[in-house]
Amino acid sequence: MLILIAFILYPYHSISELQGAGDTSPYVGDTVTTSGIVTGLTGNNFYLQDMSGELRSGIYVYRGGRNTPDIHVGDSIVITGLVKEFANLTELWASNELFTINIIARNHSLPSPHKLTIPAIHSNGEDYEGMLVRIDSVRFIESGTFQGNTTYHVEDNEGNQLPVWISRYNDSMVGATIPDGYISIVSPLTQYYESYQIEPRSLADFTPAVVGPGMVRLNPHVVFKNERLTLRFDIVTSDTIEKLEITIPEGWTWHSLEYTIYPMQPVLGEVTPSHLYLDSLTVMDSLRVYLHDMEPYEVGEHQFEVKTAPPGGMLVTVPTIPVINVIDSLPIIPISEVQQPDTSGYDSQLLGQLVTVRGVITSPPLGGGQFFIQDTTTGVAIYGFDYNPQMGDEIIVRGKVQEYNGMTELTYVGDECFILLRTDTNATVIPETLKLSYPITEQFEGKLLCIPQAKLHTKFTPGLGAGNFEVWNGNIIINVRVDEGTGIDTSEIYRSLEIGDYITIVGIGSQYDRDPPYNSGYQLKLRYPEDIQKIYIGEPQPNVSIDISPNPFAPELGEILFIKINGPSDAVYTARIFNLRGDLIRTVVERKYKSPIYTDWDGKNELEESVPIGTYILEVEVEIHGEYQKFCKPIVVGTPLK
């Protein structure tokens, strides 16, 4: 709620809307709000780009003499500023005290650079202004060291040239040696009047054009100082890799010098506290290397140099540079402590407090941008962060504990709140099976749940959009919620499912209750179309068969007797339950013209009264072309042992 109040003073536009379709912004002179990821710093100013992947999704931000807040590459921010054009470059000015910058999250992954040639930049540069671009196989025509406020030039092997601007405020570039030979460059693209140019952020933007085979991804991305852990290097290649070397940076201790590779294979090599060298590899697709018992002892960004070599080749640095951000330890608590109710039995015991948790993302953005995470204890809703959740990512969240219509949430309330990407290894959270005849209660709030044999009780109104329908879980009705943006076509649910059909359903335990004491409104919130699957019960068979389970069953324990009847497709089926005196207890199937049939009995008679324990008879009457056959099976209604 607070974030809306903070950002509604000026109209919101995406960066691509601010850039517009022409050479100048259609919003010049307007004060606007936008958001994105900081991709590069140039003194007190910076480049901002969103994660949409669209053209014209980057912009230059001018802050003048304003120094707060402290901005870093990878910050996800919401910013309000004045749109201007300076030397044909669209800029967002945030130099006035009325303008604001709000940091939503730190250490966000950066947008992927667009791979361009120099001629493509000259002809279509406006489409990439302010964005990260990649240019391969170019070299500087100048030599020596970089000087501030100076233009240099790179050229490709055909002689096409592109200006390179080095600002005097770029301390990491001024005085550095100009690279020799062919390189690849990743850099923001800028403009000065009619000339498009790149503005490198640091020497890390330059990589040798001749690179080792394979791409490397390193997890985790964020670790704590003095945390002992295992690092995982994923090497993916379309070539063959015979040699691999990983150099351990300063600031790390490798206690045990133990490592594991997968797929397992015999290798030669050498291992020391500062590097791992492997020879005689046979990697033709992918390789995982685990370095065990690692510990960082210095805060900051640490680069792990990885070199590979093809058969008979020399070790050369790979084109990706794995980086880990080491931060000071945080007081992380289990999510169960957030969900633990106070004396009311429903509100969180930590209501109103700022807390930090760690968990795996279990949902995409649902209603209002809310998404869910879960640790080994339970799950919780996350709300108000400018963050694009990816299923399976492990994140660290600091937020304020709040209640919204009975639902406990961790909410963004200002600069003290953040999200850090811990790992992106696509972790899997196994849904907890909701026991038969169990309702969703406070203890399941935020958890990923599965109802393996739900029976459709009400049908959803057809169409796309938010809404609800109901299912039976044994003898308990569960409300199922579908939010907008899930991609679930509820009209398809309406067409493909009939009341009484059995489905397997997965979702997040949730709550929506507007009235105190907030002890109702529990529901199962779907995430994807795949979260609802009709149970396949087979094809018609020439001979009649009857399966019942469990038998005996105990209705007092919430158990349900499931009945499956199969036989010819052109038969008519009726199924009744009798007691041993021959009295009709319940008709469970009445003249159904399809097979197989899947139904159930809850241990009650036609008046919805519980039957006494004892033996009963299931009689199935099958009509085939005017002839009748009857099949019987005994049913035992039991009771739990005292």
PDB file of N, CA and C in Angstrom, residues 239-318:
ATOM      1  N   ASP A 239      31.184 -27.527 -28.242  1.00  0.00           N
ATOM      2  CA  ASP A 239      32.456 -28.093 -28.679  1.00  0.00           C
ATOM      3  C   ASP A 239      32.922 -29.135 -27.656  1.00  0.00           C
ATOM      4  N   THR A 240      34.068 -29.714 -27.923  1.00  0.00           N
ATOM      5  CA  THR A 240      34.664 -30.663 -26.980  1.00  0.00           C
ATOM      6  C   THR A 240      35.653 -29.930 -26.087  1.00  0.00           C
ATOM      7  N   ILE A 241      35.561 -30.173 -24.787  1.00  0.00           N
ATOM      8  CA  ILE A 241      36.497 -29.592 -23.825  1.00  0.00           C
ATOM      9  C   ILE A 241      37.375 -30.714 -23.279  1.00  0.00           C
ATOM     10  N   GLU A 242      38.690 -30.501 -23.372  1.00  0.00           N
ATOM     11  CA  GLU A 242      39.634 -31.491 -22.871  1.00  0.00           C
ATOM     12  C   GLU A 242      40.290 -31.037 -21.569  1.00  0.00           C
ATOM     13  N   LYS A 243      40.456 -29.714 -21.396  1.00  0.00           N
ATOM     14  CA  LYS A 243      41.117 -29.181 -20.207  1.00  0.00           C
ATOM     15  C   LYS A 243      40.251 -28.095 -19.590  1.00  0.00           C
ATOM     16  N   LEU A 244      40.358 -27.978 -18.272  1.00  0.00           N
ATOM     17  CA  LEU A 244      39.598 -26.975 -17.530  1.00  0.00           C
ATOM     18  C   LEU A 244      40.449 -26.488 -16.374  1.00  0.00           C
ATOM     19  N   GLU A 245      40.453 -25.164 -16.164  1.00  0.00           N
ATOM     20  CA  GLU A 245      41.147 -24.588 -15.015  1.00  0.00           C
ATOM     21  C   GLU A 245      40.261 -23.541 -14.367  1.00  0.00           C
ATOM     22  N   ILE A 246      40.099 -23.642 -13.049  1.00  0.00           N
ATOM     23  CA  ILE A 246      39.349 -22.660 -12.261  1.00  0.00           C
ATOM     24  C   ILE A 246      40.317 -22.031 -11.268  1.00  0.00           C
ATOM     25  N   THR A 247      40.432 -20.712 -11.312  1.00  0.00           N
ATOM     26  CA  THR A 247      41.315 -19.993 -10.395  1.00  0.00           C
ATOM     27  C   THR A 247      40.498 -19.410  -9.251  1.00  0.00           C
ATOM     28  N   ILE A 248      40.913 -19.685  -8.024  1.00  0.00           N
ATOM     29  CA  ILE A 248      40.229 -19.188  -6.829  1.00  0.00           C
ATOM     30  C   ILE A 248      40.726 -17.776  -6.537  1.00  0.00           C
ATOM     31  N   PRO A 249      39.844 -16.787  -6.423  1.00  0.00           N
ATOM     32  CA  PRO A 249      40.300 -15.413  -6.213  1.00  0.00           C
ATOM     33  C   PRO A 249      40.781 -15.182  -4.785  1.00  0.00           C
ATOM     34  N   GLU A 250      41.492 -14.074  -4.605  1.00  0.00           N
ATOM     35  CA  GLU A 250      41.868 -13.648  -3.263  1.00  0.00           C
ATOM     36  C   GLU A 250      40.603 -13.391  -2.452  1.00  0.00           C
ATOM     37  N   GLY A 251      40.676 -13.681  -1.159  1.00  0.00           N
ATOM     38  CA  GLY A 251      39.506 -13.485  -0.308  1.00  0.00           C
ATOM     39  C   GLY A 251      38.725 -14.752  -0.052  1.00  0.00           C
ATOM     40  N   TRP A 252      39.223 -15.887  -0.579  1.00  0.00           N
ATOM     41  CA  TRP A 252      38.549 -17.172  -0.386  1.00  0.00           C
ATOM     42  C   TRP A 252      39.530 -18.193   0.173  1.00  0.00           C
ATOM     43  N   THR A 253      38.996 -19.093   0.996  1.00  0.00           N
ATOM     44  CA  THR A 253      39.756 -20.237   1.492  1.00  0.00           C
ATOM     45  C   THR A 253      39.074 -21.515   1.025  1.00  0.00           C
ATOM     46  N   TRP A 254      39.881 -22.402   0.436  1.00  0.00           N
ATOM     47  CA  TRP A 254      39.379 -23.720   0.029  1.00  0.00           C
ATOM     48  C   TRP A 254      39.930 -24.712   1.045  1.00  0.00           C
ATOM     49  N   HIS A 255      39.092 -25.040   2.039  1.00  0.00           N
ATOM     50  CA  HIS A 255      39.570 -25.769   3.210  1.00  0.00           C
ATOM     51  C   HIS A 255      40.028 -27.185   2.882  1.00  0.00           C
ATOM     52  N   SER A 256      39.201 -27.925   2.177  1.00  0.00           N
ATOM     53  CA  SER A 256      39.461 -29.359   2.020  1.00  0.00           C
ATOM     54  C   SER A 256      40.119 -29.730   0.699  1.00  0.00           C
ATOM     55  N   LEU A 257      40.099 -28.804  -0.275  1.00  0.00           N
ATOM     56  CA  LEU A 257      40.569 -29.087  -1.638  1.00  0.00           C
ATOM     57  C   LEU A 257      39.801 -30.242  -2.269  1.00  0.00           C
ATOM     58  N   GLU A 258      38.564 -30.453  -1.831  1.00  0.00           N
ATOM     59  CA  GLU A 258      37.741 -31.528  -2.384  1.00  0.00           C
ATOM     60  C   GLU A 258      36.844 -30.975  -3.493  1.00  0.00           C
ATOM     61  N   TYR A 259      36.675 -31.761  -4.543  1.00  0.00           N
ATOM     62  CA  TYR A 259      35.805 -31.363  -5.645  1.00  0.00           C
ATOM     63  C   TYR A 259      35.117 -32.601  -6.206  1.00  0.00           C
ATOM     64  N   THR A 260      34.023 -32.351  -6.926  1.00  0.00           N
ATOM     65  CA  THR A 260      33.284 -33.418  -7.597  1.00  0.00           C
ATOM     66  C   THR A 260      32.963 -32.935  -9.000  1.00  0.00           C
ATOM     67  N   ILE A 261      33.061 -33.828  -9.983  1.00  0.00           N
ATOM     68  CA  ILE A 261      32.637 -33.483 -11.333  1.00  0.00           C
ATOM     69  C   ILE A 261      31.535 -34.439 -11.761  1.00  0.00           C
ATOM     70  N   TYR A 262      30.614 -33.921 -12.579  1.00  0.00           N
ATOM     71  CA  TYR A 262      29.507 -34.729 -13.086  1.00  0.00           C
ATOM     72  C   TYR A 262      29.237 -34.335 -14.542  1.00  0.00           C
ATOM     73  N   PRO A 263      29.156 -35.285 -15.466  1.00  0.00           N
ATOM     74  CA  PRO A 263      29.248 -36.727 -15.271  1.00  0.00           C
ATOM     75  C   PRO A 263      30.628 -37.150 -14.765  1.00  0.00           C
ATOM     76  N   MET A 264      30.628 -38.165 -13.905  1.00  0.00           N
ATOM     77  CA  MET A 264      31.880 -38.659 -13.349  1.00  0.00           C
ATOM     78  C   MET A 264      32.713 -39.310 -14.456  1.00  0.00           C
ATOM     79  N   GLN A 265      34.033 -39.050 -14.422  1.00  0.00           N
ATOM     80  CA  GLN A 265      34.939 -39.592 -15.424  1.00  0.00           C
ATOM     81  C   GLN A 265      36.354 -39.544 -14.876  1.00  0.00           C
ATOM     82  N   PRO A 266      37.207 -40.444 -15.335  1.00  0.00           N
ATOM     83  CA  PRO A 266      38.602 -40.411 -14.885  1.00  0.00           C
ATOM     84  C   PRO A 266      39.311 -39.205 -15.489  1.00  0.00           C
ATOM     85  N   VAL A 267      40.035 -38.460 -14.654  1.00  0.00           N
ATOM     86  CA  VAL A 267      40.728 -37.269 -15.127  1.00  0.00           C
ATOM     87  C   VAL A 267      42.125 -37.225 -14.528  1.00  0.00           C
ATOM     88  N   LEU A 268      42.987 -36.474 -15.180  1.00  0.00           N
ATOM     89  CA  LEU A 268      44.273 -36.095 -14.638  1.00  0.00           C
ATOM     90  C   LEU A 268      44.184 -34.638 -14.229  1.00  0.00           C
ATOM     91  N   GLY A 269      45.127 -34.181 -13.419  1.00  0.00           N
ATOM     92  CA  GLY A 269      45.074 -32.782 -13.071  1.00  0.00           C
ATOM     93  C   GLY A 269      45.835 -32.451 -11.819  1.00  0.00           C
ATOM     94  N   GLU A 270      45.516 -31.271 -11.298  1.00  0.00           N
ATOM     95  CA  GLU A 270      46.216 -30.749 -10.132  1.00  0.00           C
ATOM     96  C   GLU A 270      45.250 -29.890  -9.344  1.00  0.00           C
ATOM     97  N   VAL A 271      45.320 -29.967  -8.034  1.00  0.00           N
ATOM     98  CA  VAL A 271      44.483 -29.140  -7.177  1.00  0.00           C
ATOM     99  C   VAL A 271      45.354 -28.497  -6.114  1.00  0.00           C
ATOM    100  N   THR A 272      45.222 -27.175  -5.978  1.00  0.00           N
ATOM    101  CA  THR A 272      45.939 -26.407  -4.961  1.00  0.00           C
ATOM    102  C   THR A 272      44.948 -25.450  -4.321  1.00  0.00           C
ATOM    103  N   PRO A 273      45.308 -24.768  -3.233  1.00  0.00           N
ATOM    104  CA  PRO A 273      44.379 -23.797  -2.624  1.00  0.00           C
ATOM    105  C   PRO A 273      43.973 -22.667  -3.554  1.00  0.00           C
ATOM    106  N   SER A 274      44.731 -22.448  -4.634  1.00  0.00           N
ATOM    107  CA  SER A 274      44.431 -21.313  -5.508  1.00  0.00           C
ATOM    108  C   SER A 274      43.846 -21.711  -6.860  1.00  0.00           C
ATOM    109  N   HIS A 275      43.865 -22.998  -7.208  1.00  0.00           N
ATOM    110  CA  HIS A 275      43.288 -23.353  -8.498  1.00  0.00           C
ATOM    111  C   HIS A 275      43.020 -24.850  -8.595  1.00  0.00           C
ATOM    112  N   LEU A 276      42.127 -25.180  -9.553  1.00  0.00           N
ATOM    113  CA  LEU A 276      41.828 -26.566  -9.908  1.00  0.00           C
ATOM    114  C   LEU A 276      42.112 -26.723 -11.395  1.00  0.00           C
ATOM    115  N   TYR A 277      42.935 -27.698 -11.721  1.00  0.00           N
ATOM    116  CA  TYR A 277      43.272 -27.968 -13.124  1.00  0.00           C
ATOM    117  C   TYR A 277      42.894 -29.413 -13.444  1.00  0.00           C
ATOM    118  N   LEU A 278      42.093 -29.604 -14.496  1.00  0.00           N
ATOM    119  CA  LEU A 278      41.661 -30.930 -14.914  1.00  0.00           C
ATOM    120  C   LEU A 278      42.090 -31.165 -16.351  1.00  0.00           C
ATOM    121  N   ASP A 279      42.610 -32.354 -16.608  1.00  0.00           N
ATOM    122  CA  ASP A 279      43.056 -32.726 -17.950  1.00  0.00           C
ATOM    123  C   ASP A 279      42.404 -34.057 -18.330  1.00  0.00           C
ATOM    124  N   SER A 280      42.445 -34.384 -19.619  1.00  0.00           N
ATOM    125  CA  SER A 280      41.883 -35.637 -20.158  1.00  0.00           C
ATOM    126  C   SER A 280      40.375 -35.712 -19.981  1.00  0.00           C
ATOM    127  N   LEU A 281      39.694 -34.563 -19.995  1.00  0.00           N
ATOM    128  CA  LEU A 281      38.233 -34.541 -19.941  1.00  0.00           C
ATOM    129  C   LEU A 281      37.654 -34.973 -21.282  1.00  0.00           C
ATOM    130  N   THR A 282      36.416 -35.431 -21.256  1.00  0.00           N
ATOM    131  CA  THR A 282      35.681 -35.764 -22.482  1.00  0.00           C
ATOM    132  C   THR A 282      34.321 -35.074 -22.439  1.00  0.00           C
ATOM    133  N   VAL A 283      34.344 -33.744 -22.337  1.00  0.00           N
ATOM    134  CA  VAL A 283      33.111 -32.960 -22.235  1.00  0.00           C
ATOM    135  C   VAL A 283      32.663 -32.561 -23.631  1.00  0.00           C
ATOM    136  N   MET A 284      31.470 -33.006 -24.034  1.00  0.00           N
ATOM    137  CA  MET A 284      30.953 -32.676 -25.357  1.00  0.00           C
ATOM    138  C   MET A 284      29.617 -31.960 -25.279  1.00  0.00           C
ATOM    139  N   ASP A 285      29.081 -31.808 -24.104  1.00  0.00           N
ATOM    140  CA  ASP A 285      27.780 -31.156 -23.950  1.00  0.00           C
ATOM    141  C   ASP A 285      27.786 -30.267 -22.710  1.00  0.00           C
ATOM    142  N   SER A 286      27.878 -30.882 -21.535  1.00  0.00           N
ATOM    143  CA  SER A 286      27.847 -30.099 -20.307  1.00  0.00           C
ATOM    144  C   SER A 286      28.651 -30.809 -19.221  1.00  0.00           C
ATOM    145  N   LEU A 287      29.093 -30.021 -18.271  1.00  0.00           N
ATOM    146  CA  LEU A 287      29.862 -30.535 -17.146  1.00  0.00           C
ATOM    147  C   LEU A 287      29.521 -29.692 -15.923  1.00  0.00           C
ATOM    148  N   ARG A 288      29.385 -30.356 -14.778  1.00  0.00           N
ATOM    149  CA  ARG A 288      29.215 -29.654 -13.508  1.00  0.00           C
ATOM    150  C   ARG A 288      30.420 -29.941 -12.629  1.00  0.00           C
ATOM    151  N   VAL A 289      30.956 -28.873 -12.074  1.00  0.00           N
ATOM    152  CA  VAL A 289      32.091 -28.994 -11.170  1.00  0.00           C
ATOM    153  C   VAL A 289      31.684 -28.385  -9.834  1.00  0.00           C
ATOM    154  N   TYR A 290      31.808 -29.178  -8.769  1.00  0.00           N
ATOM    155  CA  TYR A 290      31.475 -28.717  -7.419  1.00  0.00           C
ATOM    156  C   TYR A 290      32.769 -28.557  -6.624  1.00  0.00           C
ATOM    157  N   LEU A 291      32.994 -27.376  -6.075  1.00  0.00           N
ATOM    158  CA  LEU A 291      34.109 -27.138  -5.167  1.00  0.00           C
ATOM    159  C   LEU A 291      33.545 -27.111  -3.754  1.00  0.00           C
ATOM    160  N   HIS A 292      33.937 -28.070  -2.933  1.00  0.00           N
ATOM    161  CA  HIS A 292      33.348 -28.240  -1.607  1.00  0.00           C
ATOM    162  C   HIS A 292      34.152 -27.496  -0.542  1.00  0.00           C
ATOM    163  N   ASP A 293      33.450 -27.118   0.525  1.00  0.00           N
ATOM    164  CA  ASP A 293      34.072 -26.534   1.719  1.00  0.00           C
ATOM    165  C   ASP A 293      34.842 -25.252   1.387  1.00  0.00           C
ATOM    166  N   MET A 294      34.180 -24.396   0.615  1.00  0.00           N
ATOM    167  CA  MET A 294      34.743 -23.080   0.310  1.00  0.00           C
ATOM    168  C   MET A 294      34.262 -22.063   1.343  1.00  0.00           C
ATOM    169  N   GLU A 295      35.088 -21.030   1.598  1.00  0.00           N
ATOM    170  CA  GLU A 295      34.701 -19.993   2.563  1.00  0.00           C
ATOM    171  C   GLU A 295      35.278 -18.642   2.149  1.00  0.00           C
ATOM    172  N   PRO A 296      34.409 -17.623   1.954  1.00  0.00           N
ATOM    173  CA  PRO A 296      34.915 -16.280   1.669  1.00  0.00           C
ATOM    174  C   PRO A 296      35.190 -15.530   2.981  1.00  0.00           C
ATOM    175  N   TYR A 297      36.268 -14.758   2.989  1.00  0.00           N
ATOM    176  CA  TYR A 297      36.574 -13.988   4.192  1.00  0.00           C
ATOM    177  C   TYR A 297      36.700 -12.490   3.906  1.00  0.00           C
ATOM    178  N   GLU A 298      36.395 -12.058   2.664  1.00  0.00           N
ATOM    179  CA  GLU A 298      36.407 -10.645   2.327  1.00  0.00           C
ATOM    180  C   GLU A 298      35.108 -10.281   1.627  1.00  0.00           C
ATOM    181  N   VAL A 299      34.500  -9.153   2.042  1.00  0.00           N
ATOM    182  CA  VAL A 299      33.273  -8.659   1.426  1.00  0.00           C
ATOM    183  C   VAL A 299      33.598  -8.018   0.079  1.00  0.00           C
ATOM    184  N   GLY A 300      32.711  -8.193  -0.906  1.00  0.00           N
ATOM    185  CA  GLY A 300      32.880  -7.577  -2.212  1.00  0.00           C
ATOM    186  C   GLY A 300      32.561  -8.536  -3.335  1.00  0.00           C
ATOM    187  N   GLU A 301      32.731  -8.076  -4.580  1.00  0.00           N
ATOM    188  CA  GLU A 301      32.516  -8.920  -5.750  1.00  0.00           C
ATOM    189  C   GLU A 301      33.798  -9.676  -6.070  1.00  0.00           C
ATOM    190  N   HIS A 302      33.671 -10.971  -6.270  1.00  0.00           N
ATOM    191  CA  HIS A 302      34.827 -11.824  -6.514  1.00  0.00           C
ATOM    192  C   HIS A 302      34.637 -12.549  -7.845  1.00  0.00           C
ATOM    193  N   GLN A 303      35.637 -12.416  -8.736  1.00  0.00           N
ATOM    194  CA  GLN A 303      35.597 -13.073 -10.035  1.00  0.00           C
ATOM    195  C   GLN A 303      36.400 -14.370  -9.998  1.00  0.00           C
ATOM    196  N   PHE A 304      35.795 -15.426 -10.521  1.00  0.00           N
ATOM    197  CA  PHE A 304      36.461 -16.716 -10.647  1.00  0.00           C
ATOM    198  C   PHE A 304      36.851 -16.896 -12.116  1.00  0.00           C
ATOM    199  N   GLU A 305      38.135 -16.871 -12.394  1.00  0.00           N
ATOM    200  CA  GLU A 305      38.578 -17.049 -13.773  1.00  0.00           C
ATOM    201  C   GLU A 305      38.478 -18.524 -14.156  1.00  0.00           C
ATOM    202  N   VAL A 306      37.828 -18.773 -15.281  1.00  0.00           N
ATOM    203  CA  VAL A 306      37.661 -20.133 -15.793  1.00  0.00           C
ATOM    204  C   VAL A 306      38.262 -20.192 -17.187  1.00  0.00           C
ATOM    205  N   LYS A 307      39.152 -21.148 -17.389  1.00  0.00           N
ATOM    206  CA  LYS A 307      39.771 -21.357 -18.696  1.00  0.00           C
ATOM    207  C   LYS A 307      39.453 -22.768 -19.179  1.00  0.00           C
ATOM    208  N   THR A 308      39.253 -22.897 -20.486  1.00  0.00           N
ATOM    209  CA  THR A 308      39.013 -24.206 -21.098  1.00  0.00           C
ATOM    210  C   THR A 308      39.893 -24.345 -22.329  1.00  0.00           C
ATOM    211  N   ALA A 309      40.022 -25.582 -22.786  1.00  0.00           N
ATOM    212  CA  ALA A 309      40.807 -25.845 -23.988  1.00  0.00           C
ATOM    213  C   ALA A 309      40.184 -27.006 -24.747  1.00  0.00           C
ATOM    214  N   PRO A 310      40.132 -26.904 -26.082  1.00  0.00           N
ATOM    215  CA  PRO A 310      39.688 -28.044 -26.895  1.00  0.00           C
ATOM    216  C   PRO A 310      40.807 -29.077 -26.970  1.00  0.00           C
ATOM    217  N   PRO A 311      40.543 -30.256 -27.534  1.00  0.00           N
ATOM    218  CA  PRO A 311      41.598 -31.270 -27.654  1.00  0.00           C
ATOM    219  C   PRO A 311      42.837 -30.715 -28.370  1.00  0.00           C
ATOM    220  N   GLY A 312      43.980 -30.819 -27.706  1.00  0.00           N
ATOM    221  CA  GLY A 312      45.221 -30.346 -28.275  1.00  0.00           C
ATOM    222  C   GLY A 312      45.414 -28.850 -28.226  1.00  0.00           C
ATOM    223  N   GLY A 313      44.438 -28.102 -27.671  1.00  0.00           N
ATOM    224  CA  GLY A 313      44.521 -26.645 -27.644  1.00  0.00           C
ATOM    225  C   GLY A 313      45.054 -26.117 -26.326  1.00  0.00           C
ATOM    226  N   MET A 314      45.249 -24.782 -26.302  1.00  0.00           N
ATOM    227  CA  MET A 314      45.738 -24.114 -25.101  1.00  0.00           C
ATOM    228  C   MET A 314      44.574 -23.639 -24.251  1.00  0.00           C
ATOM    229  N   LEU A 315      44.815 -23.517 -22.937  1.00  0.00           N
ATOM    230  CA  LEU A 315      43.807 -22.985 -22.036  1.00  0.00           C
ATOM    231  C   LEU A 315      43.589 -21.503 -22.313  1.00  0.00           C
ATOM    232  N   VAL A 316      42.307 -21.122 -22.529  1.00  0.00           N
ATOM    233  CA  VAL A 316      41.943 -19.734 -22.796  1.00  0.00           C
ATOM    234  C   VAL A 316      40.719 -19.403 -21.952  1.00  0.00           C
ATOM    235  N   THR A 317      40.647 -18.167 -21.451  1.00  0.00           N
ATOM    236  CA  THR A 317      39.521 -17.737 -20.624  1.00  0.00           C
ATOM    237  C   THR A 317      38.209 -17.843 -21.400  1.00  0.00           C
ATOM    238  N   VAL A 318      37.173 -18.343 -20.738  1.00  0.00           N
ATOM    239  CA  VAL A 318      35.860 -18.457 -21.367  1.00  0.00           C
ATOM    240  C   VAL A 318      35.229 -17.067 -21.481  1.00  0.00           C
TER     241      VAL A 318
END
